[in-house]
Coordinates of C-alpha atoms and ligand atoms in Angstrom, one line a residue:
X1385 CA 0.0 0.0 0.0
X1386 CA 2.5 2.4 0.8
X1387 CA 4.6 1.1 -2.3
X1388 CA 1.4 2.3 -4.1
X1389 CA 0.4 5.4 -2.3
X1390 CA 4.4 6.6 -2.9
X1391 CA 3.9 6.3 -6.9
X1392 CA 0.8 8.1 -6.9
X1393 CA 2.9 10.7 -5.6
X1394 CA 5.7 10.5 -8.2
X1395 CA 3.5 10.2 -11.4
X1396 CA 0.9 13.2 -9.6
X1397 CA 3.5 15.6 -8.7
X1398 CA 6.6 14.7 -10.9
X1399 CA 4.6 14.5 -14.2
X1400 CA 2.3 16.8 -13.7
X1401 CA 4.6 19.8 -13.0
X1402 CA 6.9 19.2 -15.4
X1403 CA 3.8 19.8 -18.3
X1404 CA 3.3 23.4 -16.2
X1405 CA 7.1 23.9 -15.9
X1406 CA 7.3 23.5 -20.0
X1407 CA 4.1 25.4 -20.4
X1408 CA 5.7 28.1 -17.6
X1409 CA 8.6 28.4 -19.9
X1410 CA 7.3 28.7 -23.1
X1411 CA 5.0 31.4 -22.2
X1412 CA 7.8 33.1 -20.4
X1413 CA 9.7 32.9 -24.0
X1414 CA 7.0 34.1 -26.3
X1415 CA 6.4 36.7 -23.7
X1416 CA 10.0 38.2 -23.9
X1417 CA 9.6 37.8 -28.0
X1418 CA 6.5 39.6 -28.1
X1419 CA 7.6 42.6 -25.9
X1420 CA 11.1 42.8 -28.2
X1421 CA 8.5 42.7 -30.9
X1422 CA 6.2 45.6 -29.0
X1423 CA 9.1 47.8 -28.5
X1424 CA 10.4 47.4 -32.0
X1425 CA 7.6 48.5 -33.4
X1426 CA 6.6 51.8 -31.4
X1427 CA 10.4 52.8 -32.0
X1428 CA 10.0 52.4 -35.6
X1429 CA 6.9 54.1 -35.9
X1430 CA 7.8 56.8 -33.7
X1431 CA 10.9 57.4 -36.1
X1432 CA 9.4 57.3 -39.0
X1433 CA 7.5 60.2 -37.8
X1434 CA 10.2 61.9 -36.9
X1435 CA 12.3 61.5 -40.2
X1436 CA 9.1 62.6 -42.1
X1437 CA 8.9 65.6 -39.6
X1438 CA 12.6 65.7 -39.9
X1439 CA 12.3 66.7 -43.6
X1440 CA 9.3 68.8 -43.6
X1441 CA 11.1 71.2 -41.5
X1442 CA 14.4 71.4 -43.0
X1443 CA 12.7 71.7 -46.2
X1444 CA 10.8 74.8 -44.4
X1445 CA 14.2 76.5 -43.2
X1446 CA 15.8 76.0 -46.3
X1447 CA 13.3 77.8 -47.7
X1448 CA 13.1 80.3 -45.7
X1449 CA 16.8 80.4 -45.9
X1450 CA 16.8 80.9 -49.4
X1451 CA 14.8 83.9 -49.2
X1452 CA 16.7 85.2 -46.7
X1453 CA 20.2 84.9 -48.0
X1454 CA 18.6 87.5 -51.1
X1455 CA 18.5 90.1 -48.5
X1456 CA 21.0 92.7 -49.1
X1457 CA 20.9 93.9 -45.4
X1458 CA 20.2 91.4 -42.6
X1459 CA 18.0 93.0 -40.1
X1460 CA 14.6 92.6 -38.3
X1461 CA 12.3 94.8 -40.7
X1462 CA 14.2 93.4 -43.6
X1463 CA 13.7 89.7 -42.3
X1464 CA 10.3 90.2 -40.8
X1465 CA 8.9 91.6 -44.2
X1466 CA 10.7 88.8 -45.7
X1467 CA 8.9 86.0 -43.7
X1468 CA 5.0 87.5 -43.4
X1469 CA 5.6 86.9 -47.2
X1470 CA 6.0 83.0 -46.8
X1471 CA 2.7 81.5 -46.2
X1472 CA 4.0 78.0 -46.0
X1473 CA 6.1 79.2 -43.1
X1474 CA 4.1 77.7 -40.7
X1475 CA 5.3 76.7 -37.4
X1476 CA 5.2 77.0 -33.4
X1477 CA 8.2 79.3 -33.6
X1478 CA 10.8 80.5 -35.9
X1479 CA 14.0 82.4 -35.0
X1480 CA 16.1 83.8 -37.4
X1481 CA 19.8 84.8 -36.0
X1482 CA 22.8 86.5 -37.3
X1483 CA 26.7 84.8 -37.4
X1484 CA 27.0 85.3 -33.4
X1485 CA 23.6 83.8 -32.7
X1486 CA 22.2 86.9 -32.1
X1487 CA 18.3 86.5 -32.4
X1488 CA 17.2 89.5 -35.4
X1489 CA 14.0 87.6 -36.5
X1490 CA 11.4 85.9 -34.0
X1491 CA 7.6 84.7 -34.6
X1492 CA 6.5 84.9 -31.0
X1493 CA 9.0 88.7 -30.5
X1494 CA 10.2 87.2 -27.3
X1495 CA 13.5 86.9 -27.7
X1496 CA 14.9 89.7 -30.2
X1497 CA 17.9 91.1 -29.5
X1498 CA 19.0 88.2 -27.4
X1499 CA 21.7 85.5 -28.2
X1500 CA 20.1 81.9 -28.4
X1501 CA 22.5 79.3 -28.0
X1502 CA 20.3 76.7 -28.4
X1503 CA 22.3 73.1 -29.4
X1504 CA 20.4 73.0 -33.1
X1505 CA 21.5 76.8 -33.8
X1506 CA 25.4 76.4 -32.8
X1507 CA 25.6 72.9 -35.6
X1508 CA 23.5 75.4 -37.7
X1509 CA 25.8 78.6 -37.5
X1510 CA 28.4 75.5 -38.1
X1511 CA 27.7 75.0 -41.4
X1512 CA 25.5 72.0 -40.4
X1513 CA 21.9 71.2 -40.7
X1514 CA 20.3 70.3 -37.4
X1515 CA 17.3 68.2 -35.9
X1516 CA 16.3 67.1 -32.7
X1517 CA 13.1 65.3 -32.2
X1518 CA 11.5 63.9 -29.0
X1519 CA 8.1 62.4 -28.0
X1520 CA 6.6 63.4 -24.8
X1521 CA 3.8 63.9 -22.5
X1522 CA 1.3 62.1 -25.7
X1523 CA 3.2 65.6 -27.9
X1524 CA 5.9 65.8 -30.6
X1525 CA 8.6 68.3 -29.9
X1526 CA 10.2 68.7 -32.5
X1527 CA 13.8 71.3 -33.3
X1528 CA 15.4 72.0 -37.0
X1529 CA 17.9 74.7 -37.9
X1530 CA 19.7 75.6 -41.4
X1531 CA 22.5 77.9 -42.3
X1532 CA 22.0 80.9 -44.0
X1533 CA 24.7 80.8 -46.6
X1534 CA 25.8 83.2 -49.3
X1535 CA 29.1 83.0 -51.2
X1536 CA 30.4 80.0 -48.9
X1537 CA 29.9 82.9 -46.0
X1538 CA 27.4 81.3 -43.1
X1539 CA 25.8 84.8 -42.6
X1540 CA 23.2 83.3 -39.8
X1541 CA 20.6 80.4 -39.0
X1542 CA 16.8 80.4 -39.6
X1543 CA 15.5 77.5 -36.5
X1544 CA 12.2 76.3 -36.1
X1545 CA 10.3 74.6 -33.6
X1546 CA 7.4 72.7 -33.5
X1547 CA 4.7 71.1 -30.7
X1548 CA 2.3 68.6 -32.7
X1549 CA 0.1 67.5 -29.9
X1550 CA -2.1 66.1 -33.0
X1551 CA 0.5 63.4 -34.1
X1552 CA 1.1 62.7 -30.6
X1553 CA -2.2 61.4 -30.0
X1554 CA -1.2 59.3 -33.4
X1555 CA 1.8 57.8 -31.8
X1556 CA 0.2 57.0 -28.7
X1557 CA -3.2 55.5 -30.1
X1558 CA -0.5 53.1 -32.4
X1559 CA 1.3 52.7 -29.6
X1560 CA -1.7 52.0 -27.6
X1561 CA -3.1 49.6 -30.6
X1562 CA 0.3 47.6 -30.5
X1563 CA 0.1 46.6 -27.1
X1564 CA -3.4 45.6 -26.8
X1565 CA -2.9 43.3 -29.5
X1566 CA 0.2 42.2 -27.6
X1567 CA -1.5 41.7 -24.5
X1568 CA -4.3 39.4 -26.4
X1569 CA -2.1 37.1 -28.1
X1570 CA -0.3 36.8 -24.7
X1571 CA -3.5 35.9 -23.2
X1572 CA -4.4 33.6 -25.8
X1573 CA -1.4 31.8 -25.7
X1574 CA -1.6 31.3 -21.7
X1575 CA -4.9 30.1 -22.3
X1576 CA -3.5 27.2 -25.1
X1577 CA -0.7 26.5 -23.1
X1578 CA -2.5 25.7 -20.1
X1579 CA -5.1 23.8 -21.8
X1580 CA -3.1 21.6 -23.4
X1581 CA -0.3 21.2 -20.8
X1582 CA -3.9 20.0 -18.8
X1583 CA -4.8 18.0 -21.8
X1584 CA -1.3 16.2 -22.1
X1585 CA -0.6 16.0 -18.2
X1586 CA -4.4 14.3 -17.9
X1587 CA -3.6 11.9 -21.1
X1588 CA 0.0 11.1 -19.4
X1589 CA -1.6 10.6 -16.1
X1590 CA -4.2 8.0 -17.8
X1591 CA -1.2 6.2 -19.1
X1592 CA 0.7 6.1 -15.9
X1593 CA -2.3 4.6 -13.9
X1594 CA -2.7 1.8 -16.4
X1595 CA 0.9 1.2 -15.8
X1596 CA 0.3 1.2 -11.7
X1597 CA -2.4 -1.2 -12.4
X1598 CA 0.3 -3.9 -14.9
X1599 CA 2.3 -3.0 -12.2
X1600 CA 0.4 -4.8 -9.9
X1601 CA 0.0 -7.9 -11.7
X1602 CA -3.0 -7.3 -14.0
X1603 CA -1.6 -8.2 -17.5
X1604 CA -4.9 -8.0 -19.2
X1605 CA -5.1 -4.5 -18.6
X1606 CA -5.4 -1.7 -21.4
X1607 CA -4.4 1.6 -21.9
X1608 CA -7.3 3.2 -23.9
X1609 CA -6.3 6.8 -25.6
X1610 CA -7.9 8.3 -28.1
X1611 CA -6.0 10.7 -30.4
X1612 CA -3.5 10.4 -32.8
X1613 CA -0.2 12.2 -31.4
X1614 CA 3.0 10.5 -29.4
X1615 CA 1.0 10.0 -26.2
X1616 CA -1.3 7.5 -28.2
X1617 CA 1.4 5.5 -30.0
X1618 CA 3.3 5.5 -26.4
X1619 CA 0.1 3.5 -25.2
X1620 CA -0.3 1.3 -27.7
X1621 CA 3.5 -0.1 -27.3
X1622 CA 2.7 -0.1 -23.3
X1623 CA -0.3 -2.3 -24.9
X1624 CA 1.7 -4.5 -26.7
X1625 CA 4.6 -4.8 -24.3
X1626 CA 1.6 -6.2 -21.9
X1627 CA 0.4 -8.5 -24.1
X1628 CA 4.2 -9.8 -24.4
X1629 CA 4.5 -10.0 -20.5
X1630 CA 0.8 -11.8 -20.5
X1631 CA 1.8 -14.4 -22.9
X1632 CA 5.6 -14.9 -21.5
X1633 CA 4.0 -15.2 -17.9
X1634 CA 1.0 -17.6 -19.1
X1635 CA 4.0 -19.6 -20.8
X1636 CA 6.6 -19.5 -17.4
X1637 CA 3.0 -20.1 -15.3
X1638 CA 2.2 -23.4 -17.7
X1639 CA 5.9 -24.5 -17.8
X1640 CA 6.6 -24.3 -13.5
X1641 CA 3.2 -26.3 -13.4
X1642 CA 4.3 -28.7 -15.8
X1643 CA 7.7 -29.0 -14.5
X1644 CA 6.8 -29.5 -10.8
X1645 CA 4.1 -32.1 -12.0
X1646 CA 6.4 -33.8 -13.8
X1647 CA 9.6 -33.9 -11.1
X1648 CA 7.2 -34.8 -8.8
X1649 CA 6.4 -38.3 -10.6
X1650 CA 10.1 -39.7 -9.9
X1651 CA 10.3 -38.1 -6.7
X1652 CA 7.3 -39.8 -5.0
X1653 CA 8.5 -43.3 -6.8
X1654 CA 12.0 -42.8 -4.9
X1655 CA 9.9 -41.7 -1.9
X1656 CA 7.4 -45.1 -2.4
X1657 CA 10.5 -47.5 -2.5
X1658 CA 12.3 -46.1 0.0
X1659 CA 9.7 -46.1 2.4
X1660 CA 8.8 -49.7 1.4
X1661 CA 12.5 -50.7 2.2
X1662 CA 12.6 -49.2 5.5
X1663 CA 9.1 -50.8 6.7
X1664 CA 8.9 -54.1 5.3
X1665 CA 11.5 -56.7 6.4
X1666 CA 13.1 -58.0 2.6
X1667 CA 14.8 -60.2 1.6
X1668 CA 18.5 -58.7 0.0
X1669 CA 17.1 -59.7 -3.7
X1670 CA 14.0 -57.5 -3.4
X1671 CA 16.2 -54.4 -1.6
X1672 CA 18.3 -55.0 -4.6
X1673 CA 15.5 -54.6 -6.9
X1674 CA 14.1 -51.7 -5.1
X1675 CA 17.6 -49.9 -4.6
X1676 CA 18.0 -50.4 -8.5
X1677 CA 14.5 -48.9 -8.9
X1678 CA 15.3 -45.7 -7.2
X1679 CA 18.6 -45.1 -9.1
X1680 CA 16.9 -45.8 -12.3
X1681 CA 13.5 -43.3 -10.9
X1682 CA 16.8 -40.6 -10.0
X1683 CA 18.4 -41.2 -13.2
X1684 CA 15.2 -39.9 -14.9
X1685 CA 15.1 -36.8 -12.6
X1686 CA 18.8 -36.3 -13.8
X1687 CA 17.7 -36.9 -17.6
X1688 CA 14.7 -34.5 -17.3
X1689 CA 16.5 -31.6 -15.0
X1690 CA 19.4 -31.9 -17.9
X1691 CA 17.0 -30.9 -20.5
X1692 CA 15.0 -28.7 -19.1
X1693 CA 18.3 -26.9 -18.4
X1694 CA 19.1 -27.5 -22.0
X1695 CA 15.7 -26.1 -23.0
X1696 CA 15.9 -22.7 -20.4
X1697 CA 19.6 -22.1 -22.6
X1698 CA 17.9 -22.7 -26.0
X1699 CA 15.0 -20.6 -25.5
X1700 CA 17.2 -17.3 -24.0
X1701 CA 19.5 -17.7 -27.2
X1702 CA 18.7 -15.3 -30.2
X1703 CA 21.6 -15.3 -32.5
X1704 CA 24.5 -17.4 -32.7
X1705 CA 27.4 -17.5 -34.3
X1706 CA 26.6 -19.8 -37.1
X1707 CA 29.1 -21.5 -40.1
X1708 CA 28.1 -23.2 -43.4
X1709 CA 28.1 -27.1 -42.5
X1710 CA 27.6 -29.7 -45.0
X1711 CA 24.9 -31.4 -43.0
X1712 CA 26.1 -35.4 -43.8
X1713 CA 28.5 -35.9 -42.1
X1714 CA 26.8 -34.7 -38.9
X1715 CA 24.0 -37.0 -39.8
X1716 CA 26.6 -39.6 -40.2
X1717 CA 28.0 -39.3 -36.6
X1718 CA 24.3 -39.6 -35.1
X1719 CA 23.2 -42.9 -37.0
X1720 CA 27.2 -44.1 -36.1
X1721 CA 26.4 -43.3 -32.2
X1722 CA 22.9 -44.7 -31.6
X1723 CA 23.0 -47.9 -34.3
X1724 CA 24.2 -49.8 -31.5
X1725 CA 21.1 -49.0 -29.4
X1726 CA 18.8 -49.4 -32.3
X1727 CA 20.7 -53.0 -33.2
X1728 CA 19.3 -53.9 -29.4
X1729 CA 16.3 -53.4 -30.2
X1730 CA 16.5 -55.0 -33.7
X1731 CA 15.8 -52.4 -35.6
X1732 CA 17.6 -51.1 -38.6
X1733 CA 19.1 -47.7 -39.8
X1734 CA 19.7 -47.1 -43.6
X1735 CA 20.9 -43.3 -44.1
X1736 CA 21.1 -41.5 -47.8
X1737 CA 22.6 -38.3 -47.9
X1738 CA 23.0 -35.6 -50.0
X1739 CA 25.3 -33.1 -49.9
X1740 CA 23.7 -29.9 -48.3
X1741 CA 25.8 -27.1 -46.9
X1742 CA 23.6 -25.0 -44.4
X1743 CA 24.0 -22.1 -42.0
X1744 CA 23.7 -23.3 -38.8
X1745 CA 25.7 -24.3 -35.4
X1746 CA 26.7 -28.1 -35.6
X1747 CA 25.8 -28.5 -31.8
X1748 CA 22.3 -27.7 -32.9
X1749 CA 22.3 -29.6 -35.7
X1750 CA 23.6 -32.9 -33.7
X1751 CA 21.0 -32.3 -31.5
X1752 CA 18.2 -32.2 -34.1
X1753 CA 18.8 -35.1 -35.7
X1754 CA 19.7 -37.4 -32.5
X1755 CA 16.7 -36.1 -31.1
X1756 CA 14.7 -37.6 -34.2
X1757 CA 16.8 -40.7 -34.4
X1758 CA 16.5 -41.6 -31.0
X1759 CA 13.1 -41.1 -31.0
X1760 CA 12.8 -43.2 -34.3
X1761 CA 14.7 -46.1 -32.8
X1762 CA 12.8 -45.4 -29.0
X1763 CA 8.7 -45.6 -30.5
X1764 CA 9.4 -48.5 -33.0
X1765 CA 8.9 -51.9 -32.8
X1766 CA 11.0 -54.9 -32.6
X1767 CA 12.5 -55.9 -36.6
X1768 CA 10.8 -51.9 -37.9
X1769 CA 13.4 -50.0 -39.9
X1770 CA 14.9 -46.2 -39.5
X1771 CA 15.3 -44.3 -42.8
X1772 CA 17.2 -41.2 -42.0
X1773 CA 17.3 -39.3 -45.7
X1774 CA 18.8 -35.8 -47.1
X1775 CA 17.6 -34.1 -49.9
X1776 CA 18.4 -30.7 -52.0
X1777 CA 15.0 -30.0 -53.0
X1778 CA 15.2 -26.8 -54.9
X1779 CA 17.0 -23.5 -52.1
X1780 CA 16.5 -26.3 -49.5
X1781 CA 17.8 -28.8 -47.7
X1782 CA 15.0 -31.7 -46.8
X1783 CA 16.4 -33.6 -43.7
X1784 CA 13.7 -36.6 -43.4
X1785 CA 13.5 -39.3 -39.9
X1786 CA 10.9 -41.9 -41.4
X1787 CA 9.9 -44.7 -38.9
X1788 CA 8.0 -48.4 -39.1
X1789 CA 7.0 -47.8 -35.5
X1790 CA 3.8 -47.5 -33.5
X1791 CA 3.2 -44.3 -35.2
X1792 CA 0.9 -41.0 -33.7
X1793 CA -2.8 -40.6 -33.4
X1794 CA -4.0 -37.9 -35.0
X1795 CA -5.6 -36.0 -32.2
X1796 CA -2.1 -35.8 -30.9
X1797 CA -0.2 -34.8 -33.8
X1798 CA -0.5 -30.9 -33.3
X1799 CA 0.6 -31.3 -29.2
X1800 CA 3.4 -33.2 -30.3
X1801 CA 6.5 -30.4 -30.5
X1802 CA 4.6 -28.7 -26.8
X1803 CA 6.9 -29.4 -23.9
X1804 CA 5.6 -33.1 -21.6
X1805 CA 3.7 -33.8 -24.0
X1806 CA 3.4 -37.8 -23.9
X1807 CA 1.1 -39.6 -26.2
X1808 CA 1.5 -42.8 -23.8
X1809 CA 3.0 -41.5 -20.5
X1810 CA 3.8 -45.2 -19.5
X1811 CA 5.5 -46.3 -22.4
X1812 CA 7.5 -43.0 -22.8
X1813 CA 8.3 -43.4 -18.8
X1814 CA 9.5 -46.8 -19.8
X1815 CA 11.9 -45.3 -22.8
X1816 CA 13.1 -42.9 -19.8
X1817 CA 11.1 -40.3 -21.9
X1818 CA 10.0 -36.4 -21.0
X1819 CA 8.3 -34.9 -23.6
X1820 CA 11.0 -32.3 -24.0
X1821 CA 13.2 -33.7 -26.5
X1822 CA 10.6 -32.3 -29.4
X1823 CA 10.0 -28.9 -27.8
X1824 CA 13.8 -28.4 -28.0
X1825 CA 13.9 -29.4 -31.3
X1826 CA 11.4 -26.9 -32.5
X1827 CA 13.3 -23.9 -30.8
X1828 CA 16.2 -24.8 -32.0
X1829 CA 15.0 -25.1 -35.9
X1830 CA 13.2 -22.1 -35.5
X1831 CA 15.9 -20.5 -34.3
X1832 CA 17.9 -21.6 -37.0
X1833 CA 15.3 -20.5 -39.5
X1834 CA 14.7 -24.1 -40.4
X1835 CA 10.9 -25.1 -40.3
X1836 CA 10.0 -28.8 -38.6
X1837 CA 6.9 -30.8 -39.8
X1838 CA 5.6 -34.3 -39.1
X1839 CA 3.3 -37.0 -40.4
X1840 CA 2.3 -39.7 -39.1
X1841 CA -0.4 -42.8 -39.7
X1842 CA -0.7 -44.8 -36.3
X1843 CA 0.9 -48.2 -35.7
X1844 CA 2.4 -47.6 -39.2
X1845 CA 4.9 -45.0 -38.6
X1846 CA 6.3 -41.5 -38.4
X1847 CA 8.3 -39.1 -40.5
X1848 CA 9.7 -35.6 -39.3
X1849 CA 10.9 -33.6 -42.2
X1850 CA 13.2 -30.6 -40.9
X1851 CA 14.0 -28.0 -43.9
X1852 CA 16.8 -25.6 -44.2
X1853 CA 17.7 -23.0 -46.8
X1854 CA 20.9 -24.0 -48.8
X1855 CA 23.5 -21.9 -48.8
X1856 CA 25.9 -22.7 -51.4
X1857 CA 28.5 -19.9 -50.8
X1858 CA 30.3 -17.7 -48.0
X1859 CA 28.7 -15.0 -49.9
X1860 CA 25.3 -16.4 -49.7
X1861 CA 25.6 -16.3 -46.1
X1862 CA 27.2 -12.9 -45.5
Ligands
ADP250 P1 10.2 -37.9 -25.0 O1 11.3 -37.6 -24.2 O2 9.0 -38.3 -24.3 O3 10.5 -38.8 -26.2 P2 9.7 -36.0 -27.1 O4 9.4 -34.6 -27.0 O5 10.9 -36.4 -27.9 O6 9.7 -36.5 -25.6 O7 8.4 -36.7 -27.7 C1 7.1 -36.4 -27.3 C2 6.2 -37.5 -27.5 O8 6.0 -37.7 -28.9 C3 6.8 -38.8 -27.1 O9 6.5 -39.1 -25.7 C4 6.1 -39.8 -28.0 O10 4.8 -40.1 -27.4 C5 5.8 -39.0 -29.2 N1 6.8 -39.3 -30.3 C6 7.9 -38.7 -30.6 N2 8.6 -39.2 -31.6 C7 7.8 -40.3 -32.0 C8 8.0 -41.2 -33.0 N3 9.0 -41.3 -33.9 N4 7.0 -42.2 -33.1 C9 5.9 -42.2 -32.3 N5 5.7 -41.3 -31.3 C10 6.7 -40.4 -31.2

């Protein structure tokens, strides 16, 4: 419970703040872009007002300097006459001034008389044209000054200044416009993020409480997401990894069952005789018999631990490191090795073999055919025969185990390659059998991509047919 309780807590607050904390960030981001953005764009409207207020008025003093410069004497009267002549002149003030600054000419008579030493008249009496602009209080102030030249002499200055409270109100209701927009689009985009950092934390959530609940054992469980993004396809490979786990544990479930079942058999014969020697008084023949019974009943457990070791190795192998073998003289070995056994049991092996080089571990191959062999010689009967035959049919190599024996029934015929499967327990107890030897066989072909079939009519015989692609060359195989 407290397992539980503690990874409610991870996936609630881990998960779940991490969506805000990317959500948190991103907003944060596009915030700091959209204010650059907002700034950018009231500076640049701002001075393109300016540089189209900048020309009007130099234009103005220029023209006024012009006129000016045609004067033959420079003085107030001559200058004033001059200028109530201009119509165009229009502006908040104008100041005309003389070589030392000296005002002779201004439109609101304040200061006549008087030196202005204003910064735009000194660049102005300089030889320079001059403008200072600046945006204030929701008013454009704006300064411009030209020279009054004549014969490359700078005989005064004509400056002008203007308050436009009317493009003020322009600037600031742009201004104003820009960053209301802003501040929508910044709204909007909390509002997205958060809903779908809600959206995706809630979908993430769903997937990590179907994973709580595998967790716990429940392999049949599903996660169910709708949608089409990441979060979707991340479910259906939790999905499919569940299926995987259901099916593996249904196998390792049926296997321990099966195992135990079957170790248990031998175990409570040696159990049986033993007790029977211990209680009953015997005579040394019978303990004999007995004592024999319980080594042959532990051989068995020996025999069957062996291979279901053998069968835990074959079944963790993927890929091996496999050579081209010509399969014959393998075969050869096999039929050398167990036709003393079969001769026993008066039965007889004829082998005809092709040559057919294959791709594929010799150790796996021994153990395929001796497998099939010893099971040809072990469910046949007394005087049958053992045909053990290669063939290159076409790409493949046809390795075929053909019996006389007692044959399998039919029902039987598509358990026959599942691990302790038996068709008669007793008699395949009495060949010291386990029902593995075919379940190996099977996962090792396969793994060999190899394919294994049988046929079989009962108390006629049996034939397994094991096909592998031929490969002819080193290149083939690379
Ligand atoms: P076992 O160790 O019991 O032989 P196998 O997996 O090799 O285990 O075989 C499984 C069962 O298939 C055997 O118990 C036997 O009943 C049947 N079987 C296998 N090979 C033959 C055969 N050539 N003829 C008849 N029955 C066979």
């Amino acid at each position: 419970m407290a397992i539980i309780s503690e990874s409610e807590h991870r996936v609630f607050r881990g998960y779940t703040n991490s969506q805000f904390r990317y959500a948190a960030i991103y907003i944060i981001i596009t915030l700091a872009v959209l204010s650059v953005l907002n700034i950018y764009c009231a500076e640049s409207t701002q001075n393109l007002f300016f540089q189209s207020k900048e020309s009007a008025m130099i234009e103005k003093c220029y023209l006024a300097a012009d006129e000016i410069m045609k004067l033959d004497v420079l003085n107030t009267a001559t200058v004033t006459a001059t200028i109530s002549r201009m119509d165009s002149l229009t502006a908040t003030r104008l100041l005309v001034t003389d070589q030392t600054g000296l005002v002779i000419y201004d439109s609101t008579a304040a200061d006549t008389g008087r030196y202005a030493l204003l910064p735009e008249i000194l660049r102005a009496l300089d030889g320079n044209r001059a403008f200072t602009g600046n945006y204030h209080d929701g008013a454009i102030q704006s300064r411009a000054a030209t020279p009054i030249i004549s014969y490359g002499i700078t005989l005064g200055c004509v400056y002008m200044m203007e308050y436009d409270t009317a493009l003020g109100v322009l600037i600031q209701g742009l201004q104003t416009n820009i960053f209301r927009i802003t501040f929508v689009l910044e709204i909007l985009l909390i509002l997205f993020s958060v809903i779908f950092a809600m959206r995706f934390s809630r979908r993430m959530r769903k997937i990590m409480a179907s994973m709580r609940i595998i967790q716990q054992g429940d392999y049949t469980h599903k996660v169910s997401l709708g949608g089409h993004d990441e979060l979707t396809f991340l479910g259906q490979e939790v999905n499919d990894l569940t299926e995987r786990l259901n099916t593996s544990e249904d196998k390792r479930r049926r296997f321990v069952s099966d195992a135990s079942h079957e170790l248990k058999t031998p175990l409570a014969s040696i159990k049986l005789l033993s007790d029977s020697i211990l209680q009953y008084d015997m005579d040394m023949d019978t303990v004999r018999e007995f004592v024999t019974d319980i080594g042959n009943e532990a051989e068995r457990l020996n025999r069957m631990t062996a291979k279901l070791l053998s069968l835990t190795k074959v079944d963790g192998v993927v890929a091996q490191d496999c050579e081209i073998i010509h399969m014959a003289p393998t075969i050869e070995r096999v039929v050398r090795m167990l036709t003393p056994q079969a001769s026993q049991q008066d039965i007889t092996i004829q082998a005809e073999l092709d040559d057919c080089p294959v791709l594929i571990l010799e150790d796996d191959l021994y153990q395929i055919v001796f497998n099939l062999v010893e099971n040809g010689i072990k469910y046949n009967i007394a005087g049958g025969q053992l045909r053990v035959t290669l063939r290159r049919e076409g790409d493949n190599a046809v390795l075929r185990v053909a019996d006389t024996g007692m044959g399998i029934p039919a029902d039987s015929l598509s358990h026959i390659f599942e691990r302790f499967f038996r068709v008669d327990k007793a008699r395949s107890r009495a060949t010291g059998g386990s029902g593995l030897g075919l379940a190996i066989v099977r996962t090792i072909v396969q793994r060999n991509r190899g394919e294994i079939t049988v046929d079989s009519v009962l108390d006629q015989g049996t034939c397994f047919t094991v096909t592998f692609p031929i490969f002819d060359t080193e290149e083939a195989a690379e």
